[in-house]
Short mmCIF file of C-alpha atoms in Angstrom, two decimals:
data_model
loop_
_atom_site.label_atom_id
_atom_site.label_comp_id
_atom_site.label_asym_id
_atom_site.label_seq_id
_atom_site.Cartn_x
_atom_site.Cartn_y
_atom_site.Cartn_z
CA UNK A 120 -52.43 186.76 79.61
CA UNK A 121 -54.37 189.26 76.77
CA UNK A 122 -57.35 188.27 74.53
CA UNK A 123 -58.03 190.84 71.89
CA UNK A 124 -61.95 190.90 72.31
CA UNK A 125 -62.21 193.02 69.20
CA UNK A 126 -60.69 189.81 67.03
CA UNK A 127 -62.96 187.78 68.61
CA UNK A 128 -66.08 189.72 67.91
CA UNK A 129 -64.38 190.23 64.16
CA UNK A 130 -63.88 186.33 63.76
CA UNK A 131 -68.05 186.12 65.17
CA UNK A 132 -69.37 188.84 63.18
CA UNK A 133 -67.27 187.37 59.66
CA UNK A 134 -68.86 184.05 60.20
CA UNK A 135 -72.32 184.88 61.52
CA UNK A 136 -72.52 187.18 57.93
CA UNK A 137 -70.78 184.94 55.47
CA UNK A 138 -71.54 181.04 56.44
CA UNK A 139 -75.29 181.98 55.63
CA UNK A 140 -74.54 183.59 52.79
CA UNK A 141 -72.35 180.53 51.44
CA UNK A 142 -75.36 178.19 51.85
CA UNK A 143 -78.09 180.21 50.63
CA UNK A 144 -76.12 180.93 47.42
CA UNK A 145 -74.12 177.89 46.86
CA UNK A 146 -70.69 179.35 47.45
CA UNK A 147 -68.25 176.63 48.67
CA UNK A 148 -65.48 178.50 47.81
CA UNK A 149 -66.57 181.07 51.20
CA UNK A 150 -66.83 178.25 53.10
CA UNK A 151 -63.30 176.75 52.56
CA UNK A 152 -61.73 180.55 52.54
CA UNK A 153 -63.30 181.08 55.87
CA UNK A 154 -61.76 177.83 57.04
CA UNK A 155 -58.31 178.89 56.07
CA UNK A 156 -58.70 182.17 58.18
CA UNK A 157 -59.47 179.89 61.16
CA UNK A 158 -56.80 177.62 60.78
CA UNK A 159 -54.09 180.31 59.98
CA UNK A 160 -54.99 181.80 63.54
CA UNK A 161 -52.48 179.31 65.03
CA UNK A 162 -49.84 180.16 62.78
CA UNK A 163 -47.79 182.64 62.54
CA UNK A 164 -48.91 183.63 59.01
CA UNK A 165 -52.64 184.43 61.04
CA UNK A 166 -54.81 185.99 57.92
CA UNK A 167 -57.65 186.95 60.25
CA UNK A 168 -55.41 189.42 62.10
CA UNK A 169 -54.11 190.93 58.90
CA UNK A 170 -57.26 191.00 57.94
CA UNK A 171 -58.73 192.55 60.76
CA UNK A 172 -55.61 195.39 61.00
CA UNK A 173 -56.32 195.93 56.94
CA UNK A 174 -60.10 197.22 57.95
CA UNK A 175 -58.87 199.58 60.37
CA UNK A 176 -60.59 197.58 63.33
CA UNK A 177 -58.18 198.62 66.73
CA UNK A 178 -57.27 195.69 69.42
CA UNK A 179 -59.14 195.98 72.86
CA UNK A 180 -56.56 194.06 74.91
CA UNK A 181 -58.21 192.32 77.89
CA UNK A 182 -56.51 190.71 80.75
CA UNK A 183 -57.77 187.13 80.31
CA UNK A 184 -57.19 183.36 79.62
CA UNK A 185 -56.99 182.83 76.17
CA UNK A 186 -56.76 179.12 76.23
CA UNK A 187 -60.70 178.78 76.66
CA UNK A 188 -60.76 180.95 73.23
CA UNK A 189 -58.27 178.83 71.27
CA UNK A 190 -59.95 175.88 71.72
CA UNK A 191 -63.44 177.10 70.62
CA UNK A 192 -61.85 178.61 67.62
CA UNK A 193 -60.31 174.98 67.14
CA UNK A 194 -63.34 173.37 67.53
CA UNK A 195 -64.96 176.19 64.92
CA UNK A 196 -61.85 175.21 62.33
CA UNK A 197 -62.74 171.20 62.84
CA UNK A 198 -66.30 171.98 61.89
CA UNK A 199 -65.51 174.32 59.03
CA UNK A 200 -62.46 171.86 58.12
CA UNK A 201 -65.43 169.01 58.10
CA UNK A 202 -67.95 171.18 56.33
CA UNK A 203 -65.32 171.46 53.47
CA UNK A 204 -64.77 168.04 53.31
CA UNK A 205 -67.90 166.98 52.65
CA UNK A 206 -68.66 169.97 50.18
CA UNK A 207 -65.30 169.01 48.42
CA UNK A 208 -67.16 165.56 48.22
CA UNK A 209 -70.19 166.64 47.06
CA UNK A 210 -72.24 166.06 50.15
CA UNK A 211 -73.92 169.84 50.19
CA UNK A 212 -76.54 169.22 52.99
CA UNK A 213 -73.91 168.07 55.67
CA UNK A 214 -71.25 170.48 54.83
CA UNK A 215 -73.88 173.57 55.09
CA UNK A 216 -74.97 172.06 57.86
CA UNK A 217 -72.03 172.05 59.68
CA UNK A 218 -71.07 175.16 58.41
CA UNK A 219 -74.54 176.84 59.44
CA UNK A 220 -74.15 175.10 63.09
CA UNK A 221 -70.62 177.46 63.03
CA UNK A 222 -72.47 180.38 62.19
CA UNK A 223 -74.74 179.70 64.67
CA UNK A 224 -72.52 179.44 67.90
CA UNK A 225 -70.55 182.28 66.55
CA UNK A 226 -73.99 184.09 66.56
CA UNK A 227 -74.96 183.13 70.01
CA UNK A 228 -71.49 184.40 71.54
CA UNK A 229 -71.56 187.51 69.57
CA UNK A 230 -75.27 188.27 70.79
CA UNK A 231 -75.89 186.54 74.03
CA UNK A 232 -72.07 186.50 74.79
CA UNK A 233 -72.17 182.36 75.61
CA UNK A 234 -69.38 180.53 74.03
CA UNK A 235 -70.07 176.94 73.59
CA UNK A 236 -66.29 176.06 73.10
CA UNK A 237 -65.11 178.01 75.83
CA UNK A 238 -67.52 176.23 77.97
CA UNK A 239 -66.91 172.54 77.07
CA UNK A 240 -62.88 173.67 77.79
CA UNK A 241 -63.57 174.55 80.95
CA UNK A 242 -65.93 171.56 82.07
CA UNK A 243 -62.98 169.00 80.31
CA UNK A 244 -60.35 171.22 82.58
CA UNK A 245 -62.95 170.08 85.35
CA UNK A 246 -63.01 166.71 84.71
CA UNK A 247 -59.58 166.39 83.39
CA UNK A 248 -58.74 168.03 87.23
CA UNK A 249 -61.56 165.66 88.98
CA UNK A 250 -59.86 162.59 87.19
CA UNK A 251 -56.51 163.07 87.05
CA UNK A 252 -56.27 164.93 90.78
CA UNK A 253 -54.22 167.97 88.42
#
């Protein structure tokens, strides 16, 4: 199977710029727009993409599992999803927060390459596999 690293490194680089910016000026509105570009990815409607084709930005097809991916991006979208939810609800400090902890594993793949999410799918295919005998 094909990951487009290029998309990935788009997705890191949009919310590594944009979550800060959202909490240091207040800006909700980024946050929940930056949670519908997550969640669209699994649709076929996925505004990142366009997004990312609109700029110019080429695909760099590489032969890989994409699964691992998915699920951190899923696991990004359920924090961003929450972050929303509480800013909708006028809990601020959590919903930065949470949005800020987003920015920050996006920050530490993009840099140091280590991606939390792919990680924790991998060790829950482990002990899924150690459990289960599959």
């Amino acid at each position: 199977m094909k990951t487009d690293r290029n998309q990935l490194r788009f997705n890191q680089v949009l919310l590594t710029l944009l979550l800060p910016l959202a909490a240091l000026l207040d800006l909700p509105l980024l946050v929940y727009l930056l949670f519908l570009l997550m969640v669209s990815q699994h649709t076929p409607w996925d505004l990142m993409g366009v997004l990312k084709r609109a700029l110019g930005i080429p695909a760099r097809l590489v032969e890989e599992d994409p699964r691992p991916h998915r699920f951190a991006r899923t696991l990004g979208a359920v924090f961003l999803g929450l972050a929303s939810l509480f800013l909708l609800l006028g809990l601020k400090g959590v919903g930065y927060a949470l949005a800020l902890l987003v920015a920050l594993l996006a920050f530490v793949n993009l840099a140091f390459g280590f991606c939390l999410g792919c990680f924790l799918y991998l060790h829950l295919r482990y002990a899924r596999a150690l459990f289960t005998g599959k």
